[in-house]
Structures are given as C-alpha cells and as structure tokens.
Amino acid sequence: MRKVLFTLLLLVCLSTPAIAQDTENRNFTFTYLDAVSADETTSTAIPVNSFVNFSIYVEWGSSTNAGVITIEEAYDPNYTGTWSSIGTVTWSAASSTDVFHQRGSFRALRVRVSTAVGGGGTVTVKAIARPGAS
C-alpha cells in the first residue's frame, strides 16, 4: 500500500507544472547600507536606468529606538548637489524590517540616514528591483 501511495504522489508531483522562474537573472539586488547608525550616512549611488519596480528593505537592529532613512534620486550617480527625495522610512520597532515600494523610472538611486539611528543599534538597507516589461 505504501508503494502505491508513494507512486501516486510521485506521479502527481511530476505532472504538476513548475512555477515559472526568471532564468535570465534580470533582477537587481544591492545592499545600500550595512550596519550603520550615524546621521547623514549616505550610500553609494547606483544607476538603475532600466528598472522600474523597486523594494527597499530597511532592517532595524535589535537595540534601535529611532531613525529615518530617506530614499533619493538624481539624474547622475555622481551628482554633488542636493538629491530629490522620493520617500522616507521611519523607525517602527527594534528587530524589524520596513519595506518601501516604488514604481517609476529613475536614473540613479541612493539612501541616506536622515535621522540618526538611536539606541546604540544599527540599520541595514537592501534593495531589489525588476525591469519593466519589454
């Protein structure tokens, strides 16, 4: 009976269509900031020309109690003036992750600690982006 049940289960699994995967690896992933806390810490600017769907993950450390991350854009990643703010993520809880989702067409993005991370903890900011439909 076990062999019959196992065989039926195996046949069902093999006949179920697989979930489509992005085998072309067209996703963009990047760590903007890694374990920082100081006010006005700014990440490296990344050119993101062909990407339109962005998720910015802000990971607050275990002893944090305050902080604001600003997501900024400019035409040139080497721009030295004041960048345009497209959104902020405000501290919500220690040992938590907040996510900022944005759809749009950008040239260069960076993140900045616009209010220091309080409590002696740190923040890490990562991003994933996907290109627009071709």
CSV table of N, CA and C in Angstrom, one decimal:
chain,number,residue,atom,x,y,z
A,1,MET,N,0.8,-1.2,0.0
A,1,MET,CA,0.0,0.0,0.0
A,1,MET,C,0.9,1.3,0.0
A,2,ARG,N,2.0,1.2,0.8
A,2,ARG,CA,2.8,2.4,0.8
A,2,ARG,C,3.5,2.7,-0.5
A,3,LYS,N,3.9,1.6,-1.2
A,3,LYS,CA,4.5,1.8,-2.5
A,3,LYS,C,3.5,2.4,-3.5
A,4,VAL,N,2.2,2.0,-3.5
A,4,VAL,CA,1.2,2.5,-4.4
A,4,VAL,C,1.0,4.0,-4.1
A,5,LEU,N,0.9,4.3,-2.8
A,5,LEU,CA,0.7,5.7,-2.4
A,5,LEU,C,1.8,6.6,-2.8
A,6,PHE,N,3.0,6.1,-2.5
A,6,PHE,CA,4.2,6.9,-2.9
A,6,PHE,C,4.3,7.1,-4.4
A,7,THR,N,3.9,6.1,-5.2
A,7,THR,CA,3.9,6.1,-6.7
A,7,THR,C,2.9,7.2,-7.2
A,8,LEU,N,1.7,7.1,-6.6
A,8,LEU,CA,0.7,8.1,-6.9
A,8,LEU,C,1.1,9.5,-6.6
A,9,LEU,N,1.7,9.7,-5.4
A,9,LEU,CA,2.2,11.0,-5.0
A,9,LEU,C,3.3,11.5,-6.0
A,10,LEU,N,4.2,10.6,-6.3
A,10,LEU,CA,5.3,11.0,-7.3
A,10,LEU,C,4.7,11.4,-8.6
A,11,LEU,N,3.7,10.7,-9.1
A,11,LEU,CA,3.1,11.0,-10.4
A,11,LEU,C,2.4,12.3,-10.4
A,12,VAL,N,1.7,12.6,-9.3
A,12,VAL,CA,1.1,13.9,-9.1
A,12,VAL,C,2.1,15.1,-9.2
A,13,CYS,N,3.2,14.9,-8.4
A,13,CYS,CA,4.2,15.9,-8.4
A,13,CYS,C,4.9,16.1,-9.7
A,14,LEU,N,5.1,15.1,-10.4
A,14,LEU,CA,5.8,15.2,-11.7
A,14,LEU,C,4.8,15.8,-12.8
A,15,SER,N,3.5,15.6,-12.6
A,15,SER,CA,2.6,16.1,-13.7
A,15,SER,C,2.2,17.6,-13.4
A,16,THR,N,2.5,18.1,-12.2
A,16,THR,CA,2.1,19.5,-11.8
A,16,THR,C,3.1,20.4,-12.5
A,17,PRO,N,2.6,21.5,-13.2
A,17,PRO,CA,3.5,22.4,-13.8
A,17,PRO,C,4.4,23.1,-12.8
A,18,ALA,N,5.6,23.4,-13.2
A,18,ALA,CA,6.5,24.1,-12.3
A,18,ALA,C,6.2,25.6,-12.3
A,19,ILE,N,6.5,26.3,-11.3
A,19,ILE,CA,6.4,27.7,-11.2
A,19,ILE,C,7.4,28.3,-12.1
A,20,ALA,N,7.0,29.3,-12.9
A,20,ALA,CA,8.0,30.0,-13.8
A,20,ALA,C,9.0,30.7,-13.0
A,21,GLN,N,10.2,30.6,-13.4
A,21,GLN,CA,11.3,31.3,-12.7
A,21,GLN,C,12.0,32.2,-13.7
A,22,ASP,N,12.6,33.3,-13.2
A,22,ASP,CA,13.3,34.2,-14.1
A,22,ASP,C,14.7,33.7,-14.3
A,23,THR,N,14.9,32.9,-15.3
A,23,THR,CA,16.2,32.2,-15.6
A,23,THR,C,17.2,33.2,-16.2
A,24,GLU,N,16.8,34.4,-16.6
A,24,GLU,CA,17.7,35.3,-17.2
A,24,GLU,C,18.4,36.2,-16.1
A,25,ASN,N,18.0,36.0,-14.9
A,25,ASN,CA,18.6,36.8,-13.8
A,25,ASN,C,18.6,38.3,-14.1
A,26,ARG,N,17.4,38.8,-14.4
A,26,ARG,CA,17.2,40.2,-14.7
A,26,ARG,C,17.0,41.1,-13.5
A,27,ASN,N,16.9,40.5,-12.3
A,27,ASN,CA,16.7,41.3,-11.1
A,27,ASN,C,17.9,41.9,-10.6
A,28,PHE,N,17.8,43.1,-10.0
A,28,PHE,CA,18.9,43.9,-9.5
A,28,PHE,C,18.7,43.8,-7.9
A,29,THR,N,19.8,43.4,-7.3
A,29,THR,CA,19.8,43.4,-5.8
A,29,THR,C,21.1,44.1,-5.3
A,30,PHE,N,20.9,44.8,-4.2
A,30,PHE,CA,22.1,45.6,-3.8
A,30,PHE,C,21.9,45.9,-2.3
A,31,THR,N,23.0,45.9,-1.5
A,31,THR,CA,23.0,46.4,-0.2
A,31,THR,C,23.5,47.8,-0.2
A,32,TYR,N,22.6,48.7,0.1
A,32,TYR,CA,22.9,50.2,0.1
A,32,TYR,C,23.7,50.5,1.4
A,33,LEU,N,23.2,50.1,2.6
A,33,LEU,CA,23.9,50.4,3.8
A,33,LEU,C,24.0,49.2,4.6
A,34,ASP,N,25.1,49.0,5.3
A,34,ASP,CA,25.3,47.7,6.1
A,34,ASP,C,25.7,48.1,7.5
A,35,ALA,N,24.8,47.9,8.5
A,35,ALA,CA,25.1,48.2,9.9
A,35,ALA,C,25.6,49.6,10.2
A,36,VAL,N,24.9,50.6,9.8
A,36,VAL,CA,25.3,52.0,10.1
A,36,VAL,C,24.3,52.6,11.1
A,37,SER,N,24.7,53.7,11.7
A,37,SER,CA,23.8,54.4,12.6
A,37,SER,C,23.9,55.9,12.5
A,38,ALA,N,25.0,56.4,12.0
A,38,ALA,CA,25.3,57.9,12.1
A,38,ALA,C,24.4,58.7,11.1
A,39,ASP,N,24.0,59.8,11.7
A,39,ASP,CA,23.2,60.8,10.9
A,39,ASP,C,23.9,61.2,9.6
A,40,GLU,N,23.2,61.3,8.5
A,40,GLU,CA,23.7,61.8,7.2
A,40,GLU,C,24.7,60.8,6.6
A,41,THR,N,24.7,59.5,7.0
A,41,THR,CA,25.4,58.5,6.3
A,41,THR,C,24.7,58.3,5.0
A,42,THR,N,25.5,58.4,3.9
A,42,THR,CA,24.9,58.2,2.5
A,42,THR,C,25.5,57.0,1.8
A,43,SER,N,24.6,56.3,1.1
A,43,SER,CA,25.1,55.1,0.4
A,43,SER,C,25.7,55.5,-0.9
A,44,THR,N,26.3,54.5,-1.5
A,44,THR,CA,26.8,54.7,-2.9
A,44,THR,C,25.6,54.9,-3.8
A,45,ALA,N,25.7,55.7,-4.8
A,45,ALA,CA,24.6,55.9,-5.7
A,45,ALA,C,24.7,54.8,-6.8
A,46,ILE,N,23.5,54.2,-7.1
A,46,ILE,CA,23.5,53.2,-8.1
A,46,ILE,C,22.7,53.6,-9.3
A,47,PRO,N,23.3,53.5,-10.5
A,47,PRO,CA,22.5,53.8,-11.7
A,47,PRO,C,21.5,52.6,-11.9
A,48,VAL,N,20.2,52.9,-12.1
A,48,VAL,CA,19.1,51.9,-12.2
A,48,VAL,C,18.3,52.1,-13.4
A,49,ASN,N,18.8,52.6,-14.5
A,49,ASN,CA,18.1,53.0,-15.7
A,49,ASN,C,17.0,52.2,-16.1
A,50,SER,N,17.1,50.9,-16.3
A,50,SER,CA,16.1,50.0,-16.9
A,50,SER,C,15.1,49.4,-15.9
A,51,PHE,N,15.3,49.7,-14.6
A,51,PHE,CA,14.5,49.0,-13.6
A,51,PHE,C,13.4,50.0,-13.2
A,52,VAL,N,12.2,49.4,-13.0
A,52,VAL,CA,11.0,50.3,-12.7
A,52,VAL,C,10.3,49.9,-11.4
A,53,ASN,N,10.4,48.7,-10.9
A,53,ASN,CA,9.8,48.2,-9.7
A,53,ASN,C,10.8,48.0,-8.6
A,54,PHE,N,10.7,48.8,-7.6
A,54,PHE,CA,11.7,48.8,-6.5
A,54,PHE,C,11.1,48.4,-5.2
A,55,SER,N,11.8,47.7,-4.4
A,55,SER,CA,11.5,47.4,-3.0
A,55,SER,C,12.8,47.7,-2.2
A,56,ILE,N,12.7,48.6,-1.2
A,56,ILE,CA,13.8,48.9,-0.4
A,56,ILE,C,13.5,48.4,1.0
A,57,TYR,N,14.4,47.5,1.5
A,57,TYR,CA,14.2,46.8,2.8
A,57,TYR,C,15.0,47.5,3.8
A,58,VAL,N,14.4,48.0,4.9
A,58,VAL,CA,15.1,48.6,5.9
A,58,VAL,C,15.1,47.7,7.2
A,59,GLU,N,16.2,47.2,7.5
A,59,GLU,CA,16.3,46.2,8.6
A,59,GLU,C,16.8,46.9,9.9
A,60,TRP,N,16.0,47.2,10.8
A,60,TRP,CA,16.4,47.9,12.1
A,60,TRP,C,16.9,46.9,13.0
A,61,GLY,N,18.1,47.2,13.7
A,61,GLY,CA,18.7,46.3,14.6
A,61,GLY,C,18.0,46.1,15.9
A,62,SER,N,18.5,45.2,16.7
A,62,SER,CA,17.8,44.8,17.9
A,62,SER,C,17.7,45.9,19.0
A,63,SER,N,18.7,46.8,19.1
A,63,SER,CA,18.7,47.8,20.1
A,63,SER,C,18.3,49.2,19.6
A,64,THR,N,17.7,49.3,18.4
A,64,THR,CA,17.4,50.6,17.8
A,64,THR,C,16.1,51.1,18.5
A,65,ASN,N,16.0,52.5,18.5
A,65,ASN,CA,14.8,53.1,19.1
A,65,ASN,C,14.4,54.3,18.3
A,66,ALA,N,15.1,54.6,17.2
A,66,ALA,CA,14.7,55.8,16.4
A,66,ALA,C,15.5,55.7,15.1
A,67,GLY,N,15.1,56.6,14.1
A,67,GLY,CA,15.9,56.7,12.9
A,67,GLY,C,14.9,56.9,11.7
A,68,VAL,N,15.5,57.6,10.7
A,68,VAL,CA,14.8,57.8,9.4
A,68,VAL,C,15.7,57.5,8.3
A,69,ILE,N,15.3,56.8,7.3
A,69,ILE,CA,16.0,56.5,6.1
A,69,ILE,C,15.3,57.3,5.0
A,70,THR,N,16.0,58.0,4.2
A,70,THR,CA,15.5,58.7,3.0
A,70,THR,C,16.0,58.1,1.7
A,71,ILE,N,15.0,57.8,0.8
A,71,ILE,CA,15.4,57.3,-0.5
A,71,ILE,C,15.4,58.5,-1.5
A,72,GLU,N,16.5,58.6,-2.2
A,72,GLU,CA,16.8,59.8,-3.0
A,72,GLU,C,17.1,59.4,-4.5
A,73,GLU,N,16.8,60.3,-5.4
A,73,GLU,CA,17.2,60.1,-6.8
A,73,GLU,C,17.8,61.4,-7.4
A,74,ALA,N,18.6,61.1,-8.4
A,74,ALA,CA,19.2,62.2,-9.2
A,74,ALA,C,19.5,61.6,-10.6
A,75,TYR,N,19.7,62.5,-11.6
A,75,TYR,CA,19.9,62.1,-12.9
A,75,TYR,C,21.3,61.4,-13.1
A,76,ASP,N,22.3,61.9,-12.4
A,76,ASP,CA,23.6,61.4,-12.5
A,76,ASP,C,24.1,60.8,-11.1
A,77,PRO,N,24.6,59.6,-11.1
A,77,PRO,CA,25.0,59.0,-9.8
A,77,PRO,C,26.2,59.8,-9.2
A,78,ASN,N,26.9,60.6,-9.9
A,78,ASN,CA,28.0,61.4,-9.4
A,78,ASN,C,27.5,62.8,-9.0
A,79,TYR,N,26.2,63.1,-9.1
A,79,TYR,CA,25.7,64.4,-8.7
A,79,TYR,C,26.1,64.8,-7.3
A,80,THR,N,26.6,66.1,-7.1
A,80,THR,CA,27.1,66.5,-5.8
A,80,THR,C,26.2,67.5,-5.1
A,81,GLY,N,25.1,67.8,-5.8
A,81,GLY,CA,24.1,68.8,-5.1
A,81,GLY,C,23.1,68.0,-4.2
A,82,THR,N,22.0,68.7,-3.9
A,82,THR,CA,21.0,68.1,-3.1
A,82,THR,C,20.1,67.2,-3.9
A,83,TRP,N,20.0,65.9,-3.6
A,83,TRP,CA,19.3,64.9,-4.3
A,83,TRP,C,17.8,65.1,-4.0
A,84,SER,N,16.9,64.7,-4.9
A,84,SER,CA,15.5,64.7,-4.7
A,84,SER,C,15.0,63.5,-3.9
A,85,SER,N,14.2,63.8,-2.9
A,85,SER,CA,13.7,62.7,-2.0
A,85,SER,C,12.4,62.1,-2.7
A,86,ILE,N,12.4,60.8,-2.8
A,86,ILE,CA,11.2,60.1,-3.3
A,86,ILE,C,10.5,59.3,-2.2
A,87,GLY,N,11.0,59.3,-1.0
A,87,GLY,CA,10.3,58.7,0.1
A,87,GLY,C,11.2,58.5,1.4
A,88,THR,N,10.5,58.3,2.5
A,88,THR,CA,11.2,58.0,3.7
A,88,THR,C,10.7,56.8,4.4
A,89,VAL,N,11.5,56.2,5.2
A,89,VAL,CA,11.1,55.1,6.1
A,89,VAL,C,11.5,55.4,7.5
A,90,THR,N,10.5,55.5,8.4
A,90,THR,CA,10.7,55.9,9.8
A,90,THR,C,10.8,54.7,10.6
A,91,TRP,N,11.7,54.7,11.6
A,91,TRP,CA,11.8,53.5,12.5
A,91,TRP,C,10.4,53.2,13.1
A,92,SER,N,10.2,51.9,13.1
A,92,SER,CA,8.9,51.4,13.6
A,92,SER,C,9.1,50.5,14.9
A,93,ALA,N,10.1,49.7,14.9
A,93,ALA,CA,10.4,48.8,16.0
A,93,ALA,C,11.7,48.2,15.9
A,94,ALA,N,12.3,47.9,17.0
A,94,ALA,CA,13.6,47.2,17.0
A,94,ALA,C,13.4,45.8,16.5
A,95,SER,N,14.5,45.2,15.9
A,95,SER,CA,14.4,43.9,15.3
A,95,SER,C,13.3,43.7,14.3
A,96,SER,N,13.1,44.7,13.4
A,96,SER,CA,12.0,44.6,12.5
A,96,SER,C,12.5,45.1,11.1
A,97,THR,N,11.7,44.8,10.1
A,97,THR,CA,12.0,45.2,8.7
A,97,THR,C,10.8,46.0,8.2
A,98,ASP,N,11.1,47.2,7.6
A,98,ASP,CA,10.1,48.0,7.0
A,98,ASP,C,10.5,48.0,5.5
A,99,VAL,N,9.5,48.0,4.6
A,99,VAL,CA,9.7,48.0,3.2
A,99,VAL,C,9.1,49.2,2.5
A,100,PHE,N,9.8,49.8,1.6
A,100,PHE,CA,9.4,50.9,0.8
A,100,PHE,C,9.3,50.4,-0.6
A,101,HIS,N,8.0,50.4,-1.2
A,101,HIS,CA,7.8,50.0,-2.6
A,101,HIS,C,7.6,51.2,-3.4
A,102,GLN,N,8.3,51.2,-4.6
A,102,GLN,CA,8.2,52.4,-5.5
A,102,GLN,C,8.2,51.9,-6.9
A,103,ARG,N,7.3,52.4,-7.7
A,103,ARG,CA,7.3,52.1,-9.2
A,103,ARG,C,7.6,53.4,-9.9
A,104,GLY,N,8.5,53.4,-10.8
A,104,GLY,CA,8.9,54.6,-11.5
A,104,GLY,C,10.1,54.4,-12.3
A,105,SER,N,10.4,55.5,-13.1
A,105,SER,CA,11.6,55.5,-14.0
A,105,SER,C,12.6,56.4,-13.4
A,106,PHE,N,13.8,55.8,-13.0
A,106,PHE,CA,14.8,56.6,-12.3
A,106,PHE,C,16.1,56.4,-13.0
A,107,ARG,N,17.0,57.3,-12.8
A,107,ARG,CA,18.4,57.2,-13.4
A,107,ARG,C,19.4,56.7,-12.3
A,108,ALA,N,19.4,57.3,-11.1
A,108,ALA,CA,20.3,56.9,-10.0
A,108,ALA,C,19.5,57.0,-8.7
A,109,LEU,N,19.7,56.0,-7.8
A,109,LEU,CA,19.1,56.0,-6.5
A,109,LEU,C,20.2,55.8,-5.4
A,110,ARG,N,19.9,56.4,-4.3
A,110,ARG,CA,20.8,56.2,-3.1
A,110,ARG,C,19.9,56.3,-1.9
A,111,VAL,N,20.4,55.9,-0.7
A,111,VAL,CA,19.7,56.0,0.5
A,111,VAL,C,20.6,56.8,1.5
A,112,ARG,N,19.9,57.5,2.4
A,112,ARG,CA,20.6,58.3,3.4
A,112,ARG,C,20.0,58.2,4.8
A,113,VAL,N,20.8,58.1,5.8
A,113,VAL,CA,20.3,58.2,7.2
A,113,VAL,C,20.0,59.6,7.4
A,114,SER,N,18.7,60.0,7.4
A,114,SER,CA,18.4,61.4,7.6
A,114,SER,C,18.1,61.8,9.0
A,115,THR,N,17.9,60.8,9.9
A,115,THR,CA,17.8,61.0,11.3
A,115,THR,C,18.6,59.8,11.9
A,116,ALA,N,19.5,60.1,12.8
A,116,ALA,CA,20.4,59.1,13.3
A,116,ALA,C,19.6,57.9,13.9
A,117,VAL,N,20.2,56.8,13.8
A,117,VAL,CA,19.6,55.6,14.4
A,117,VAL,C,19.9,55.6,15.9
A,118,GLY,N,18.9,55.6,16.7
A,118,GLY,CA,19.1,55.7,18.1
A,118,GLY,C,19.1,54.4,18.9
A,119,GLY,N,19.5,54.4,20.1
A,119,GLY,CA,19.5,53.3,21.0
A,119,GLY,C,20.8,52.4,20.9
A,120,GLY,N,21.8,52.9,20.2
A,120,GLY,CA,23.0,52.1,20.1
A,120,GLY,C,23.0,51.0,19.0
A,121,GLY,N,21.9,50.9,18.3
A,121,GLY,CA,21.8,49.9,17.3
A,121,GLY,C,22.2,50.4,15.9
A,122,THR,N,22.0,49.6,14.9
A,122,THR,CA,22.3,49.9,13.5
A,122,THR,C,21.2,49.6,12.6
A,123,VAL,N,21.3,50.0,11.4
A,123,VAL,CA,20.3,49.7,10.3
A,123,VAL,C,21.0,49.2,9.1
A,124,THR,N,20.4,48.3,8.4
A,124,THR,CA,20.9,47.8,7.1
A,124,THR,C,19.8,48.0,6.1
A,125,VAL,N,20.2,48.5,4.9
A,125,VAL,CA,19.3,48.8,3.9
A,125,VAL,C,19.6,48.0,2.6
A,126,LYS,N,18.7,47.2,2.1
A,126,LYS,CA,18.9,46.4,0.9
A,126,LYS,C,17.8,46.8,-0.1
A,127,ALA,N,18.1,46.5,-1.4
A,127,ALA,CA,17.1,46.7,-2.4
A,127,ALA,C,17.0,45.6,-3.4
A,128,ILE,N,15.8,45.5,-4.0
A,128,ILE,CA,15.6,44.6,-5.1
A,128,ILE,C,14.8,45.4,-6.1
A,129,ALA,N,15.2,45.2,-7.4
A,129,ALA,CA,14.4,45.9,-8.5
A,129,ALA,C,14.2,45.0,-9.6
A,130,ARG,N,13.2,45.2,-10.4
A,130,ARG,CA,12.9,44.4,-11.6
A,130,ARG,C,12.7,45.4,-12.7
A,131,PRO,N,13.1,44.9,-13.9
A,131,PRO,CA,12.9,45.7,-15.1
A,131,PRO,C,11.5,45.8,-15.5
A,132,GLY,N,11.2,46.8,-16.3
A,132,GLY,CA,9.8,47.0,-16.9
A,132,GLY,C,9.6,45.9,-17.9
A,133,ALA,N,8.4,45.8,-18.3
A,133,ALA,CA,8.0,44.8,-19.4
A,133,ALA,C,8.7,45.2,-20.7
A,134,SER,N,9.2,44.2,-21.4
A,134,SER,CA,9.8,44.5,-22.7
A,134,SER,C,8.8,44.5,-23.8
